[in-house]
Amino acid sequence: SGADALAGVAASPYAITAGAATGGSFNPANYNVTYTDGALAVTPRPLTVSFAAQTKSYDGGTTASFGGYTLTNLANGDLPGLTGTAAYDDRHVGATKTVSYSGLALNGGTAPNYSVPATPIGGNGSITPLSKITWTGGGGNSTWSNAANWGGIIVDGSNVLAVDIPAGSSVTFDAATASTQLNSLTVGSGGSFVMAGSSLGIAGNLSTP
């Protein structure tokens, strides 16, 4: 006698009880038979984890969404859940970027019966340019490089297509800003835009008062 065929990891090891040997020409009366019990160890079944390609619009950060995963090597119709974190290799726009998945953990009733890799898993993803951003800053710091002036987003590289500076706002494109490429820059009436360092390219329209 022993455990059920679907015995899980949690209660392992399971006792294996031997007794009442029979078979062939064996006659128990002719022998002094002793039995030694055994044990069945059930260890977690290793799973292979893969992720679908991620995509997002530029938001100034490296966080990627955690989802689109596939668990391979499951048994008995089990379907545990998976949690973890995902991050792009950097914050910049790109069509072929690396996404790293780490802190993987299974959840659900059958989760203890499986294991997932402890080391980060690599995947693919892309970040598309933000179509437009509007200056929200003001007060004592009017520098372009200050992310707080853009609602927390850094505007540099080729990460944003169009910039809108509202009427009456004064903006200084300072040397602390990395080289930036835009499709368009619009400065509203009564506003000002000062180039004080670094490099700014505008492929399309520049409109200032």
mmCIF file of C-alpha atoms in Angstrom:
data_model
loop_
_atom_site.group_PDB
_atom_site.id
_atom_site.type_symbol
_atom_site.label_atom_id
_atom_site.label_comp_id
_atom_site.label_asym_id
_atom_site.label_seq_id
_atom_site.Cartn_x
_atom_site.Cartn_y
_atom_site.Cartn_z
ATOM 1 C CA SER A 1 0.000 0.000 0.000
ATOM 2 C CA GLY A 2 1.151 3.557 -0.627
ATOM 3 C CA ALA A 3 0.032 7.026 -1.617
ATOM 4 C CA ASP A 4 -2.315 8.109 -4.364
ATOM 5 C CA ALA A 5 -0.839 8.315 -7.867
ATOM 6 C CA LEU A 6 -1.248 12.112 -7.780
ATOM 7 C CA ALA A 7 0.525 12.504 -4.442
ATOM 8 C CA GLY A 8 1.887 16.044 -4.080
ATOM 9 C CA VAL A 9 5.122 17.460 -2.735
ATOM 10 C CA ALA A 10 3.687 18.937 0.463
ATOM 11 C CA ALA A 11 3.191 15.658 2.380
ATOM 12 C CA SER A 12 6.326 13.949 1.041
ATOM 13 C CA PRO A 13 7.867 11.540 1.923
ATOM 14 C CA TYR A 14 5.036 9.019 1.781
ATOM 15 C CA ALA A 15 5.254 5.703 3.601
ATOM 16 C CA ILE A 16 5.399 2.530 1.514
ATOM 17 C CA THR A 17 4.169 -0.401 3.603
ATOM 18 C CA ALA A 18 5.186 -3.882 2.459
ATOM 19 C CA GLY A 19 3.405 -7.090 3.552
ATOM 20 C CA ALA A 20 1.615 -10.309 2.590
ATOM 21 C CA ALA A 21 4.030 -11.317 -0.168
ATOM 22 C CA THR A 22 2.572 -13.702 -2.763
ATOM 23 C CA GLY A 23 3.311 -14.868 -6.264
ATOM 24 C CA GLY A 24 4.630 -17.790 -8.296
ATOM 25 C CA SER A 25 5.430 -20.924 -6.291
ATOM 26 C CA PHE A 26 6.172 -18.906 -3.167
ATOM 27 C CA ASN A 27 4.768 -20.550 -0.014
ATOM 28 C CA PRO A 28 4.986 -18.232 3.013
ATOM 29 C CA ALA A 29 4.903 -21.244 5.339
ATOM 30 C CA ASN A 30 8.380 -22.259 4.144
ATOM 31 C CA TYR A 31 10.035 -18.974 5.120
ATOM 32 C CA ASN A 32 10.482 -16.522 7.932
ATOM 33 C CA VAL A 33 9.555 -13.331 6.081
ATOM 34 C CA THR A 34 10.283 -9.856 7.457
ATOM 35 C CA TYR A 35 9.231 -6.629 5.815
ATOM 36 C CA THR A 36 11.046 -3.303 5.704
ATOM 37 C CA ASP A 37 8.915 -0.269 4.978
ATOM 38 C CA GLY A 38 10.100 2.269 2.444
ATOM 39 C CA ALA A 39 9.285 5.839 1.514
ATOM 40 C CA LEU A 40 8.311 7.693 -1.656
ATOM 41 C CA ALA A 41 9.885 11.162 -2.013
ATOM 42 C CA VAL A 42 8.002 13.543 -4.322
ATOM 43 C CA THR A 43 10.117 16.510 -5.446
ATOM 44 C CA PRO A 44 8.960 19.644 -7.295
ATOM 45 C CA ARG A 45 8.613 19.233 -11.048
ATOM 46 C CA PRO A 46 10.778 21.824 -12.849
ATOM 47 C CA LEU A 47 8.975 24.121 -15.255
ATOM 48 C CA THR A 48 10.256 25.999 -18.264
ATOM 49 C CA VAL A 49 9.025 29.596 -18.409
ATOM 50 C CA SER A 50 8.815 31.721 -21.550
ATOM 51 C CA PHE A 51 7.368 35.181 -22.158
ATOM 52 C CA ALA A 52 5.707 36.854 -25.117
ATOM 53 C CA ALA A 53 7.324 40.019 -26.451
ATOM 54 C CA GLN A 54 6.402 43.177 -24.522
ATOM 55 C CA THR A 55 5.686 46.629 -25.938
ATOM 56 C CA LYS A 56 4.923 50.013 -24.400
ATOM 57 C CA SER A 57 4.982 53.695 -25.213
ATOM 58 C CA TYR A 58 7.909 55.642 -23.749
ATOM 59 C CA ASP A 59 7.214 56.725 -20.158
ATOM 60 C CA GLY A 60 10.714 57.543 -18.940
ATOM 61 C CA GLY A 61 11.066 54.322 -16.936
ATOM 62 C CA THR A 62 12.258 50.761 -17.438
ATOM 63 C CA THR A 63 9.299 48.903 -15.919
ATOM 64 C CA ALA A 64 7.721 46.296 -18.201
ATOM 65 C CA SER A 65 4.370 44.595 -17.721
ATOM 66 C CA PHE A 66 4.484 41.095 -16.249
ATOM 67 C CA GLY A 67 2.290 38.784 -18.300
ATOM 68 C CA GLY A 68 2.064 36.780 -21.474
ATOM 69 C CA TYR A 69 3.931 33.870 -19.919
ATOM 70 C CA THR A 70 3.819 30.185 -20.826
ATOM 71 C CA LEU A 71 4.583 27.370 -18.356
ATOM 72 C CA THR A 72 5.863 24.176 -19.950
ATOM 73 C CA ASN A 73 6.113 20.695 -18.344
ATOM 74 C CA LEU A 74 2.941 20.879 -16.255
ATOM 75 C CA ALA A 75 1.196 17.634 -15.296
ATOM 76 C CA ASN A 76 -2.311 16.416 -14.446
ATOM 77 C CA GLY A 77 -3.995 19.479 -15.893
ATOM 78 C CA ASP A 78 -2.467 21.752 -13.247
ATOM 79 C CA LEU A 79 -2.364 25.463 -13.994
ATOM 80 C CA PRO A 80 -0.577 27.461 -11.274
ATOM 81 C CA GLY A 81 -0.164 31.212 -11.521
ATOM 82 C CA LEU A 82 3.132 33.070 -11.852
ATOM 83 C CA THR A 83 4.264 36.383 -10.371
ATOM 84 C CA GLY A 84 7.470 38.397 -10.645
ATOM 85 C CA THR A 85 8.898 41.636 -11.969
ATOM 86 C CA ALA A 86 9.907 42.682 -15.474
ATOM 87 C CA ALA A 87 12.245 45.454 -16.622
ATOM 88 C CA TYR A 88 13.676 46.733 -19.893
ATOM 89 C CA ASP A 89 17.442 47.024 -20.258
ATOM 90 C CA ASP A 90 17.087 50.833 -20.321
ATOM 91 C CA ARG A 91 14.376 53.485 -20.633
ATOM 92 C CA HIS A 92 15.011 54.502 -24.245
ATOM 93 C CA VAL A 93 12.950 53.867 -27.363
ATOM 94 C CA GLY A 94 13.955 50.779 -29.328
ATOM 95 C CA ALA A 95 12.444 48.039 -31.487
ATOM 96 C CA THR A 96 14.602 45.151 -30.241
ATOM 97 C CA LYS A 97 15.141 45.531 -26.531
ATOM 98 C CA THR A 98 15.932 43.026 -23.799
ATOM 99 C CA VAL A 99 13.400 42.476 -21.024
ATOM 100 C CA SER A 100 14.573 40.751 -17.838
ATOM 101 C CA TYR A 101 12.109 38.787 -15.677
ATOM 102 C CA SER A 102 13.105 38.107 -12.071
ATOM 103 C CA GLY A 103 11.709 37.137 -8.686
ATOM 104 C CA LEU A 104 9.593 34.404 -10.272
ATOM 105 C CA ALA A 105 7.181 32.687 -7.900
ATOM 106 C CA LEU A 106 4.295 30.275 -8.427
ATOM 107 C CA ASN A 107 0.954 30.590 -6.694
ATOM 108 C CA GLY A 108 -2.257 28.601 -6.479
ATOM 109 C CA GLY A 109 -3.174 25.258 -4.961
ATOM 110 C CA THR A 110 -0.739 23.145 -7.004
ATOM 111 C CA ALA A 111 2.179 25.606 -6.854
ATOM 112 C CA PRO A 112 4.201 23.582 -4.270
ATOM 113 C CA ASN A 113 4.430 20.709 -6.755
ATOM 114 C CA TYR A 114 6.529 22.758 -9.203
ATOM 115 C CA SER A 115 9.645 24.882 -9.364
ATOM 116 C CA VAL A 116 10.677 27.777 -11.618
ATOM 117 C CA PRO A 117 14.172 29.149 -12.314
ATOM 118 C CA ALA A 118 15.652 31.226 -9.492
ATOM 119 C CA THR A 119 17.818 33.282 -11.853
ATOM 120 C CA PRO A 120 16.394 36.026 -14.113
ATOM 121 C CA ILE A 121 14.975 34.992 -17.488
ATOM 122 C CA GLY A 122 15.561 37.079 -20.614
ATOM 123 C CA GLY A 123 12.856 38.106 -23.054
ATOM 124 C CA ASN A 124 12.246 40.558 -25.865
ATOM 125 C CA GLY A 125 10.361 43.814 -26.078
ATOM 126 C CA SER A 126 10.079 47.237 -27.643
ATOM 127 C CA ILE A 127 9.464 50.808 -26.542
ATOM 128 C CA THR A 128 7.759 53.148 -28.992
ATOM 129 C CA PRO A 129 8.150 56.955 -28.950
ATOM 130 C CA LEU A 130 5.722 59.043 -26.924
ATOM 131 C CA SER A 131 3.662 60.911 -29.521
ATOM 132 C CA LYS A 132 3.451 64.216 -27.627
ATOM 133 C CA ILE A 133 4.275 65.766 -24.276
ATOM 134 C CA THR A 134 3.309 69.139 -22.795
ATOM 135 C CA TRP A 135 5.518 71.201 -20.500
ATOM 136 C CA THR A 136 4.013 71.359 -17.017
ATOM 137 C CA GLY A 137 6.824 73.126 -15.186
ATOM 138 C CA GLY A 138 7.368 76.615 -13.985
ATOM 139 C CA GLY A 139 8.489 78.441 -10.919
ATOM 140 C CA GLY A 140 12.192 78.658 -10.090
ATOM 141 C CA ASN A 141 13.455 75.825 -12.284
ATOM 142 C CA SER A 142 12.669 76.151 -15.979
ATOM 143 C CA THR A 143 15.333 73.745 -17.277
ATOM 144 C CA TRP A 144 14.478 71.123 -19.886
ATOM 145 C CA SER A 145 16.526 68.404 -18.119
ATOM 146 C CA ASN A 146 14.374 68.538 -14.969
ATOM 147 C CA ALA A 147 11.938 65.623 -15.313
ATOM 148 C CA ALA A 148 9.561 67.265 -12.832
ATOM 149 C CA ASN A 149 8.854 69.914 -15.491
ATOM 150 C CA TRP A 150 7.427 67.167 -17.727
ATOM 151 C CA GLY A 151 5.336 65.335 -15.165
ATOM 152 C CA GLY A 152 8.215 63.042 -14.239
ATOM 153 C CA ILE A 153 9.282 62.023 -17.757
ATOM 154 C CA ILE A 154 12.775 62.731 -19.120
ATOM 155 C CA VAL A 155 12.560 64.217 -22.613
ATOM 156 C CA ASP A 156 15.733 63.403 -24.532
ATOM 157 C CA GLY A 157 17.140 61.138 -27.236
ATOM 158 C CA SER A 158 14.504 60.098 -29.771
ATOM 159 C CA ASN A 159 12.022 59.197 -27.066
ATOM 160 C CA VAL A 160 9.372 61.883 -27.723
ATOM 161 C CA LEU A 161 8.036 62.992 -31.107
ATOM 162 C CA ALA A 162 6.398 66.335 -30.317
ATOM 163 C CA VAL A 163 6.779 68.906 -27.532
ATOM 164 C CA ASP A 164 4.229 71.584 -26.686
ATOM 165 C CA ILE A 165 5.225 74.516 -24.466
ATOM 166 C CA PRO A 166 2.086 76.360 -23.303
ATOM 167 C CA ALA A 167 1.570 80.094 -23.666
ATOM 168 C CA GLY A 168 3.533 82.194 -21.211
ATOM 169 C CA SER A 169 5.991 79.448 -20.258
ATOM 170 C CA SER A 170 9.763 80.005 -20.309
ATOM 171 C CA VAL A 171 11.970 76.990 -21.009
ATOM 172 C CA THR A 172 15.758 76.658 -21.083
ATOM 173 C CA PHE A 173 17.276 73.771 -23.023
ATOM 174 C CA ASP A 174 20.268 73.264 -20.739
ATOM 175 C CA ALA A 175 23.596 71.462 -21.081
ATOM 176 C CA ALA A 176 22.517 68.714 -18.675
ATOM 177 C CA THR A 177 20.089 67.453 -21.326
ATOM 178 C CA ALA A 178 21.293 64.599 -23.512
ATOM 179 C CA SER A 179 21.237 65.127 -27.264
ATOM 180 C CA THR A 180 17.568 65.244 -28.308
ATOM 181 C CA GLN A 181 15.703 64.682 -31.573
ATOM 182 C CA LEU A 182 12.092 65.842 -32.055
ATOM 183 C CA ASN A 183 9.660 65.925 -34.938
ATOM 184 C CA SER A 184 8.144 69.203 -33.767
ATOM 185 C CA LEU A 185 8.452 71.870 -31.076
ATOM 186 C CA THR A 186 5.705 74.416 -30.467
ATOM 187 C CA VAL A 187 6.059 77.384 -28.087
ATOM 188 C CA GLY A 188 2.841 79.206 -27.216
ATOM 189 C CA SER A 189 2.297 82.968 -27.330
ATOM 190 C CA GLY A 190 4.127 84.965 -24.718
ATOM 191 C CA GLY A 191 6.474 82.055 -24.039
ATOM 192 C CA SER A 192 10.189 81.749 -24.607
ATOM 193 C CA PHE A 193 12.616 78.984 -25.529
ATOM 194 C CA VAL A 194 16.350 79.396 -24.920
ATOM 195 C CA MET A 195 19.091 77.067 -26.212
ATOM 196 C CA ALA A 196 21.753 77.095 -23.485
ATOM 197 C CA GLY A 197 23.658 73.893 -24.240
ATOM 198 C CA SER A 198 23.654 70.325 -25.575
ATOM 199 C CA SER A 199 22.100 69.538 -28.972
ATOM 200 C CA LEU A 200 18.516 69.664 -30.248
ATOM 201 C CA GLY A 201 17.380 68.476 -33.660
ATOM 202 C CA ILE A 202 13.904 69.179 -35.035
ATOM 203 C CA ALA A 203 12.989 67.124 -38.091
ATOM 204 C CA GLY A 204 9.696 68.831 -38.847
ATOM 205 C CA ASN A 205 8.084 71.970 -37.477
ATOM 206 C CA LEU A 206 9.490 74.612 -35.105
ATOM 207 C CA SER A 207 6.932 77.208 -34.067
ATOM 208 C CA THR A 208 7.760 79.988 -31.596
ATOM 209 C CA PRO A 209 6.358 83.470 -30.919
#
